[in-house]
């Protein structure tokens, strides 16, 4: 099996089908400005929210030329927060020159307050943005961000981003014991942000946090759906990790996939 430096998978994803990962960070160490309590990449101090170039577009292009595996999406994700790569627009352009699949990015939304980043993200077909807390206190407790990252600015940025978006937006919430009782508060935020989809997740990959059960997730879906309806926002689709089919997909390189996802 060939080893790749910047791409991994494709993997079977419950929300993206066959997803070929593109890692714009691709470093041995995790580079992220959060240190979520459930992070599968390990526990370390959050990096400062500064952007840098980690992967040259030509090098990614050369690797994509070798990859023939078909996918539903090319998905920017990997060993850290993809928007900390300052050149995601150039990397996305390289993908578009070589592949016809739709593009997605899974982001922690830490920098979404920035108009420049919102402009870059709007070039993706599908943006999946994290929101694990309904208030600043829980945000600091669960996501443990680098100093200077502000919960209210993230919510404002998500609202602005959603308004001007041509592609699709999903808000992803990782539910654990600490935030599972806040479905009503989350629904109010989802209604304000108005994404196309809410993805309720719980940590099923190896990590320090305990996942919620099927019943707990079903209850969270039920309460969230009812509250969205009450708020007149029932056009927002809700999916949860236990309720979706995950396609069987064989990765082109298992080690590259394992080090980014924690499982094949
Ligand atoms: S945002 Fe993702 S990579 Fe960063 S700490 Fe949280 S789970 Fe880990």
mmCIF file of C-alpha atoms and ligand atoms in Angstrom:
data_model
loop_
_atom_site.group_PDB
_atom_site.id
_atom_site.type_symbol
_atom_site.label_atom_id
_atom_site.label_comp_id
_atom_site.label_asym_id
_atom_site.label_seq_id
_atom_site.Cartn_x
_atom_site.Cartn_y
_atom_site.Cartn_z
ATOM 1 C CA UNK A 1 0.000 0.000 0.000
ATOM 2 C CA UNK A 2 1.352 3.459 -0.927
ATOM 3 C CA UNK A 3 1.850 5.996 1.862
ATOM 4 C CA UNK A 4 0.673 9.537 1.266
ATOM 5 C CA UNK A 5 1.758 12.733 3.029
ATOM 6 C CA UNK A 6 -1.189 15.056 2.526
ATOM 7 C CA UNK A 7 -4.176 12.875 1.645
ATOM 8 C CA UNK A 8 -5.814 10.026 3.539
ATOM 9 C CA UNK A 9 -8.742 7.682 3.208
ATOM 10 C CA UNK A 10 -11.084 7.560 1.487
ATOM 11 C CA UNK A 11 -13.112 6.822 4.600
ATOM 12 C CA UNK A 12 -16.777 5.963 5.032
ATOM 13 C CA UNK A 13 -18.331 9.016 6.662
ATOM 14 C CA UNK A 14 -21.804 9.118 8.229
ATOM 15 C CA UNK A 15 -22.299 12.656 6.898
ATOM 16 C CA UNK A 16 -20.245 12.764 3.681
ATOM 17 C CA UNK A 17 -20.411 9.256 2.164
ATOM 18 C CA UNK A 18 -16.999 8.289 0.733
ATOM 19 C CA UNK A 19 -14.717 11.070 1.904
ATOM 20 C CA UNK A 20 -11.141 11.516 0.654
ATOM 21 C CA UNK A 21 -9.259 13.473 3.308
ATOM 22 C CA UNK A 22 -6.987 16.382 2.440
ATOM 23 C CA UNK A 23 -4.853 17.504 5.390
ATOM 24 C CA UNK A 24 -3.623 21.101 4.928
ATOM 25 C CA UNK A 25 -1.599 20.827 8.163
ATOM 26 C CA UNK A 26 0.007 17.352 7.700
ATOM 27 C CA UNK A 27 2.409 17.659 10.629
ATOM 28 C CA UNK A 28 3.367 14.826 13.001
ATOM 29 C CA UNK A 29 2.117 16.905 15.955
ATOM 30 C CA UNK A 30 -1.455 18.179 16.299
ATOM 31 C CA UNK A 31 -1.806 21.862 15.402
ATOM 32 C CA UNK A 32 -5.079 23.240 16.716
ATOM 33 C CA UNK A 33 -6.131 26.334 18.645
ATOM 34 C CA UNK A 34 -8.541 24.215 20.747
ATOM 35 C CA UNK A 35 -7.797 21.311 23.036
ATOM 36 C CA UNK A 36 -11.231 19.662 23.216
ATOM 37 C CA UNK A 37 -11.771 17.278 26.109
ATOM 38 C CA UNK A 38 -12.715 14.542 23.612
ATOM 39 C CA UNK A 39 -9.941 15.131 21.049
ATOM 40 C CA UNK A 40 -8.811 11.865 19.441
ATOM 41 C CA UNK A 41 -5.468 13.455 18.465
ATOM 42 C CA UNK A 42 -4.308 13.756 22.063
ATOM 43 C CA UNK A 43 -4.204 16.253 24.906
ATOM 44 C CA UNK A 44 -1.822 19.196 24.463
ATOM 45 C CA UNK A 45 -1.817 22.956 24.951
ATOM 46 C CA UNK A 46 -3.794 24.747 22.213
ATOM 47 C CA UNK A 47 -1.686 26.442 19.538
ATOM 48 C CA UNK A 48 -2.009 30.220 19.121
ATOM 49 C CA UNK A 49 -4.702 31.064 16.528
ATOM 50 C CA UNK A 50 -2.077 32.122 13.954
ATOM 51 C CA UNK A 51 -2.221 30.951 10.373
ATOM 52 C CA UNK A 52 0.791 29.609 8.455
ATOM 53 C CA UNK A 53 1.534 27.673 5.272
ATOM 54 C CA UNK A 54 2.184 23.989 5.983
ATOM 55 C CA UNK A 55 1.607 22.281 2.620
ATOM 56 C CA UNK A 56 2.667 23.602 -0.791
ATOM 57 C CA UNK A 57 -0.127 23.463 -3.396
ATOM 58 C CA UNK A 58 2.154 21.823 -5.996
ATOM 59 C CA UNK A 59 3.054 19.034 -3.565
ATOM 60 C CA UNK A 60 -0.626 18.358 -2.834
ATOM 61 C CA UNK A 61 -1.356 18.416 -6.580
ATOM 62 C CA UNK A 62 1.395 15.846 -7.274
ATOM 63 C CA UNK A 63 -0.088 13.532 -4.636
ATOM 64 C CA UNK A 64 -3.625 13.956 -5.963
ATOM 65 C CA UNK A 65 -2.313 12.930 -9.401
ATOM 66 C CA UNK A 66 -1.336 9.549 -7.922
ATOM 67 C CA UNK A 67 -4.666 8.985 -6.179
ATOM 68 C CA UNK A 68 -7.281 7.298 -8.280
ATOM 69 C CA UNK A 69 -9.740 6.338 -5.526
ATOM 70 C CA UNK A 70 -13.180 7.806 -6.229
ATOM 71 C CA UNK A 71 -14.992 9.732 -3.501
ATOM 72 C CA UNK A 72 -18.171 11.694 -2.869
ATOM 73 C CA UNK A 73 -16.258 14.534 -1.230
ATOM 74 C CA UNK A 74 -12.701 15.838 -0.946
ATOM 75 C CA UNK A 75 -12.700 16.832 2.717
ATOM 76 C CA UNK A 76 -10.254 19.265 4.348
ATOM 77 C CA UNK A 77 -9.552 17.931 7.833
ATOM 78 C CA UNK A 78 -6.725 16.007 9.511
ATOM 79 C CA UNK A 79 -4.124 16.535 12.227
ATOM 80 C CA UNK A 80 -5.508 19.737 13.650
ATOM 81 C CA UNK A 81 -7.595 22.688 12.576
ATOM 82 C CA UNK A 82 -7.535 23.067 8.769
ATOM 83 C CA UNK A 83 -8.245 26.823 8.781
ATOM 84 C CA UNK A 84 -4.923 27.435 10.545
ATOM 85 C CA UNK A 85 -3.414 26.738 7.113
ATOM 86 C CA UNK A 86 -3.129 30.173 5.512
ATOM 87 C CA UNK A 87 -3.390 28.802 1.965
ATOM 88 C CA UNK A 88 -6.591 26.716 2.011
ATOM 89 C CA UNK A 89 -7.858 28.681 -1.006
ATOM 90 C CA UNK A 90 -4.801 27.747 -3.087
ATOM 91 C CA UNK A 91 -4.984 24.122 -1.930
ATOM 92 C CA UNK A 92 -8.675 24.024 -2.823
ATOM 93 C CA UNK A 93 -7.843 25.380 -6.274
ATOM 94 C CA UNK A 94 -5.352 22.507 -6.768
ATOM 95 C CA UNK A 95 -8.094 20.030 -5.834
ATOM 96 C CA UNK A 96 -10.506 21.627 -8.304
ATOM 97 C CA UNK A 97 -7.956 21.423 -11.144
ATOM 98 C CA UNK A 98 -7.567 17.685 -10.679
ATOM 99 C CA UNK A 99 -10.781 16.254 -9.294
ATOM 100 C CA UNK A 100 -14.467 16.617 -9.994
ATOM 101 C CA UNK A 101 -15.814 15.689 -6.549
ATOM 102 C CA UNK A 102 -17.544 18.191 -4.292
ATOM 103 C CA UNK A 103 -15.442 19.740 -1.535
ATOM 104 C CA UNK A 104 -16.050 19.943 2.217
ATOM 105 C CA UNK A 105 -14.183 21.316 5.216
ATOM 106 C CA UNK A 106 -14.573 20.313 8.853
ATOM 107 C CA UNK A 107 -13.615 23.311 10.990
ATOM 108 C CA UNK A 108 -13.692 24.239 14.661
ATOM 109 C CA UNK A 109 -14.881 27.736 13.580
ATOM 110 C CA UNK A 110 -12.364 29.495 15.870
ATOM 111 C CA UNK A 111 -11.477 32.041 13.149
ATOM 112 C CA UNK A 112 -14.932 32.474 11.607
ATOM 113 C CA UNK A 113 -15.127 36.000 13.050
ATOM 114 C CA UNK A 114 -12.694 36.953 10.232
ATOM 115 C CA UNK A 115 -14.274 38.176 7.000
ATOM 116 C CA UNK A 116 -11.256 36.922 5.043
ATOM 117 C CA UNK A 117 -11.691 33.400 6.378
ATOM 118 C CA UNK A 118 -15.440 33.470 5.723
ATOM 119 C CA UNK A 119 -14.668 34.400 2.130
ATOM 120 C CA UNK A 120 -12.222 31.474 1.836
ATOM 121 C CA UNK A 121 -14.704 29.023 3.377
ATOM 122 C CA UNK A 122 -17.457 30.093 1.016
ATOM 123 C CA UNK A 123 -15.483 28.476 -1.840
ATOM 124 C CA UNK A 124 -16.254 25.010 -0.405
ATOM 125 C CA UNK A 125 -19.429 23.144 -1.358
ATOM 126 C CA UNK A 126 -20.054 22.069 2.229
ATOM 127 C CA UNK A 127 -18.765 23.628 5.467
ATOM 128 C CA UNK A 128 -19.144 21.657 8.705
ATOM 129 C CA UNK A 129 -18.536 23.968 11.674
ATOM 130 C CA UNK A 130 -18.208 22.968 15.302
ATOM 131 C CA UNK A 131 -20.395 24.359 18.090
ATOM 132 C CA UNK A 132 -20.134 22.265 21.250
ATOM 133 C CA UNK A 133 -21.382 24.764 23.820
ATOM 134 C CA UNK A 134 -24.323 27.117 24.215
ATOM 135 C CA UNK A 135 -22.348 29.647 26.293
ATOM 136 C CA UNK A 136 -18.815 30.920 26.935
ATOM 137 C CA UNK A 137 -18.362 29.032 30.195
ATOM 138 C CA UNK A 138 -19.059 25.610 28.668
ATOM 139 C CA UNK A 139 -17.081 26.553 25.550
ATOM 140 C CA UNK A 140 -13.999 27.176 27.682
ATOM 141 C CA UNK A 141 -14.577 23.974 29.618
ATOM 142 C CA UNK A 142 -15.176 21.642 26.638
ATOM 143 C CA UNK A 143 -13.145 23.141 23.808
ATOM 144 C CA UNK A 144 -10.381 24.672 25.976
ATOM 145 C CA UNK A 145 -9.425 27.284 23.343
ATOM 146 C CA UNK A 146 -6.203 29.297 23.087
ATOM 147 C CA UNK A 147 -6.310 32.663 24.888
ATOM 148 C CA UNK A 148 -8.111 35.374 22.918
ATOM 149 C CA UNK A 149 -10.683 33.102 21.220
ATOM 150 C CA UNK A 150 -14.120 34.412 22.121
ATOM 151 C CA UNK A 151 -17.354 32.399 22.079
ATOM 152 C CA UNK A 152 -19.611 35.374 21.224
ATOM 153 C CA UNK A 153 -17.429 36.314 18.233
ATOM 154 C CA UNK A 154 -17.684 32.741 16.924
ATOM 155 C CA UNK A 155 -21.494 32.774 17.133
ATOM 156 C CA UNK A 156 -21.620 36.181 15.403
ATOM 157 C CA UNK A 157 -19.249 34.901 12.710
ATOM 158 C CA UNK A 158 -21.385 31.799 12.123
ATOM 159 C CA UNK A 159 -24.536 33.949 11.754
ATOM 160 C CA UNK A 160 -22.782 36.215 9.223
ATOM 161 C CA UNK A 161 -21.306 33.264 7.352
ATOM 162 C CA UNK A 162 -24.646 31.490 7.077
ATOM 163 C CA UNK A 163 -26.355 34.581 5.629
ATOM 164 C CA UNK A 164 -23.988 35.028 2.688
ATOM 165 C CA UNK A 165 -23.313 31.372 1.868
ATOM 166 C CA UNK A 166 -23.814 29.815 -1.588
ATOM 167 C CA UNK A 167 -22.908 26.252 -0.536
ATOM 168 C CA UNK A 168 -24.227 24.215 2.415
ATOM 169 C CA UNK A 169 -23.539 24.793 6.097
ATOM 170 C CA UNK A 170 -23.820 22.214 8.870
ATOM 171 C CA UNK A 171 -23.307 22.892 12.549
ATOM 172 C CA UNK A 172 -21.728 19.918 14.272
ATOM 173 C CA UNK A 173 -22.208 19.469 18.023
ATOM 174 C CA UNK A 174 -20.282 16.819 19.917
ATOM 175 C CA UNK A 175 -22.526 15.730 22.770
ATOM 176 C CA UNK A 176 -20.996 14.385 25.968
ATOM 177 C CA UNK A 177 -22.211 14.241 29.572
ATOM 178 C CA UNK A 178 -21.189 17.861 30.196
ATOM 179 C CA UNK A 179 -23.368 19.466 27.491
ATOM 180 C CA UNK A 180 -26.178 16.938 26.948
ATOM 181 C CA UNK A 181 -28.719 18.832 29.085
ATOM 182 C CA UNK A 182 -28.594 21.988 26.945
ATOM 183 C CA UNK A 183 -30.676 20.929 23.936
ATOM 184 C CA UNK A 184 -33.017 23.935 24.263
ATOM 185 C CA UNK A 185 -30.131 26.416 24.404
ATOM 186 C CA UNK A 186 -28.452 24.733 21.442
ATOM 187 C CA UNK A 187 -31.704 24.872 19.468
ATOM 188 C CA UNK A 188 -31.932 28.638 20.081
ATOM 189 C CA UNK A 189 -28.415 29.050 18.687
ATOM 190 C CA UNK A 190 -29.085 26.793 15.684
ATOM 191 C CA UNK A 191 -32.205 28.804 14.946
ATOM 192 C CA UNK A 192 -30.201 32.055 15.086
ATOM 193 C CA UNK A 193 -27.408 30.711 12.867
ATOM 194 C CA UNK A 194 -29.845 28.993 10.499
ATOM 195 C CA UNK A 195 -27.619 26.278 8.962
ATOM 196 C CA UNK A 196 -28.935 23.746 6.448
ATOM 197 C CA UNK A 197 -28.196 20.900 8.822
ATOM 198 C CA UNK A 198 -27.385 20.112 12.451
ATOM 199 C CA UNK A 199 -25.132 17.099 12.994
ATOM 200 C CA UNK A 200 -25.379 15.659 16.508
ATOM 201 C CA UNK A 201 -22.280 13.617 17.205
ATOM 202 C CA UNK A 202 -20.814 11.829 20.221
ATOM 203 C CA UNK A 203 -17.203 10.615 20.534
ATOM 204 C CA UNK A 204 -17.230 7.030 19.195
ATOM 205 C CA UNK A 205 -13.529 6.978 18.246
ATOM 206 C CA UNK A 206 -10.913 6.165 20.926
ATOM 207 C CA UNK A 207 -10.608 9.270 23.169
ATOM 208 C CA UNK A 208 -10.811 10.270 26.855
ATOM 209 C CA UNK A 209 -14.541 11.190 26.802
ATOM 210 C CA UNK A 210 -17.445 8.759 27.223
ATOM 211 C CA UNK A 211 -19.937 8.690 24.328
ATOM 212 C CA UNK A 212 -23.667 9.141 24.896
ATOM 213 C CA UNK A 213 -25.883 6.117 24.298
ATOM 214 C CA UNK A 214 -28.267 5.699 21.354
ATOM 215 C CA UNK A 215 -31.184 6.559 23.624
ATOM 216 C CA UNK A 216 -29.534 9.714 24.930
ATOM 217 C CA UNK A 217 -28.764 10.850 21.370
ATOM 218 C CA UNK A 218 -32.304 10.049 20.226
ATOM 219 C CA UNK A 219 -33.661 12.148 23.094
ATOM 220 C CA UNK A 220 -31.350 15.050 22.195
ATOM 221 C CA UNK A 221 -32.620 14.868 18.573
ATOM 222 C CA UNK A 222 -36.216 14.821 19.748
ATOM 223 C CA UNK A 223 -35.895 17.830 22.061
ATOM 224 C CA UNK A 224 -33.827 19.807 19.544
ATOM 225 C CA UNK A 225 -36.303 19.080 16.744
ATOM 226 C CA UNK A 226 -39.314 20.069 18.857
ATOM 227 C CA UNK A 227 -37.678 23.298 19.973
ATOM 228 C CA UNK A 228 -36.619 24.194 16.426
ATOM 229 C CA UNK A 229 -40.220 23.661 15.369
ATOM 230 C CA UNK A 230 -41.455 25.895 18.185
ATOM 231 C CA UNK A 231 -38.988 28.562 17.040
ATOM 232 C CA UNK A 232 -40.187 28.311 13.444
ATOM 233 C CA UNK A 233 -36.856 26.821 12.310
ATOM 234 C CA UNK A 234 -37.984 23.286 11.469
ATOM 235 C CA UNK A 235 -36.461 23.583 7.970
ATOM 236 C CA UNK A 236 -33.112 22.761 9.607
ATOM 237 C CA UNK A 237 -32.397 19.055 9.088
ATOM 238 C CA UNK A 238 -31.120 17.134 12.140
ATOM 239 C CA UNK A 239 -28.986 14.016 11.779
ATOM 240 C CA UNK A 240 -27.148 12.019 14.440
ATOM 241 C CA UNK A 241 -24.173 9.685 14.309
ATOM 242 C CA UNK A 242 -26.184 6.613 15.375
ATOM 243 C CA UNK A 243 -28.932 7.216 12.843
ATOM 244 C CA UNK A 244 -26.944 7.435 9.598
ATOM 245 C CA UNK A 245 -25.552 4.725 7.321
ATOM 246 C CA UNK A 246 -21.761 4.674 7.000
ATOM 247 C CA UNK A 247 -20.635 3.261 3.631
ATOM 248 C CA UNK A 248 -17.917 0.587 3.510
ATOM 249 C CA UNK A 249 -14.888 2.213 1.902
ATOM 250 C CA UNK A 250 -11.341 0.850 1.655
ATOM 251 C CA UNK A 251 -8.615 3.460 2.324
ATOM 252 C CA UNK A 252 -5.681 3.645 -0.107
ATOM 253 C CA UNK A 253 -3.298 3.900 2.851
ATOM 254 C CA UNK A 254 -4.306 2.650 6.304
ATOM 255 C CA UNK A 255 -1.443 4.255 8.332
ATOM 256 C CA UNK A 256 -2.141 7.737 6.918
ATOM 257 C CA UNK A 257 -5.813 7.354 7.761
ATOM 258 C CA UNK A 258 -5.198 5.975 11.249
ATOM 259 C CA UNK A 259 -2.959 8.839 12.345
ATOM 260 C CA UNK A 260 -5.627 11.439 11.396
ATOM 261 C CA UNK A 261 -8.810 9.697 12.487
ATOM 262 C CA UNK A 262 -7.799 7.340 15.270
ATOM 263 C CA UNK A 263 -9.569 4.516 13.392
ATOM 264 C CA UNK A 264 -9.824 3.184 9.820
HETATM 265 S S1 LIG B 1 -11.002 21.119 17.253
HETATM 266 FE FE1 LIG B 1 -10.706 19.030 16.553
HETATM 267 S S2 LIG B 1 -8.448 18.800 16.387
HETATM 268 FE FE2 LIG B 1 -8.861 20.626 17.618
HETATM 269 S S3 LIG B 1 -8.767 19.906 19.722
HETATM 270 FE FE3 LIG B 1 -10.933 19.866 19.073
HETATM 271 S S4 LIG B 1 -11.260 17.782 18.322
HETATM 272 FE FE4 LIG B 1 -9.034 18.097 18.431
#
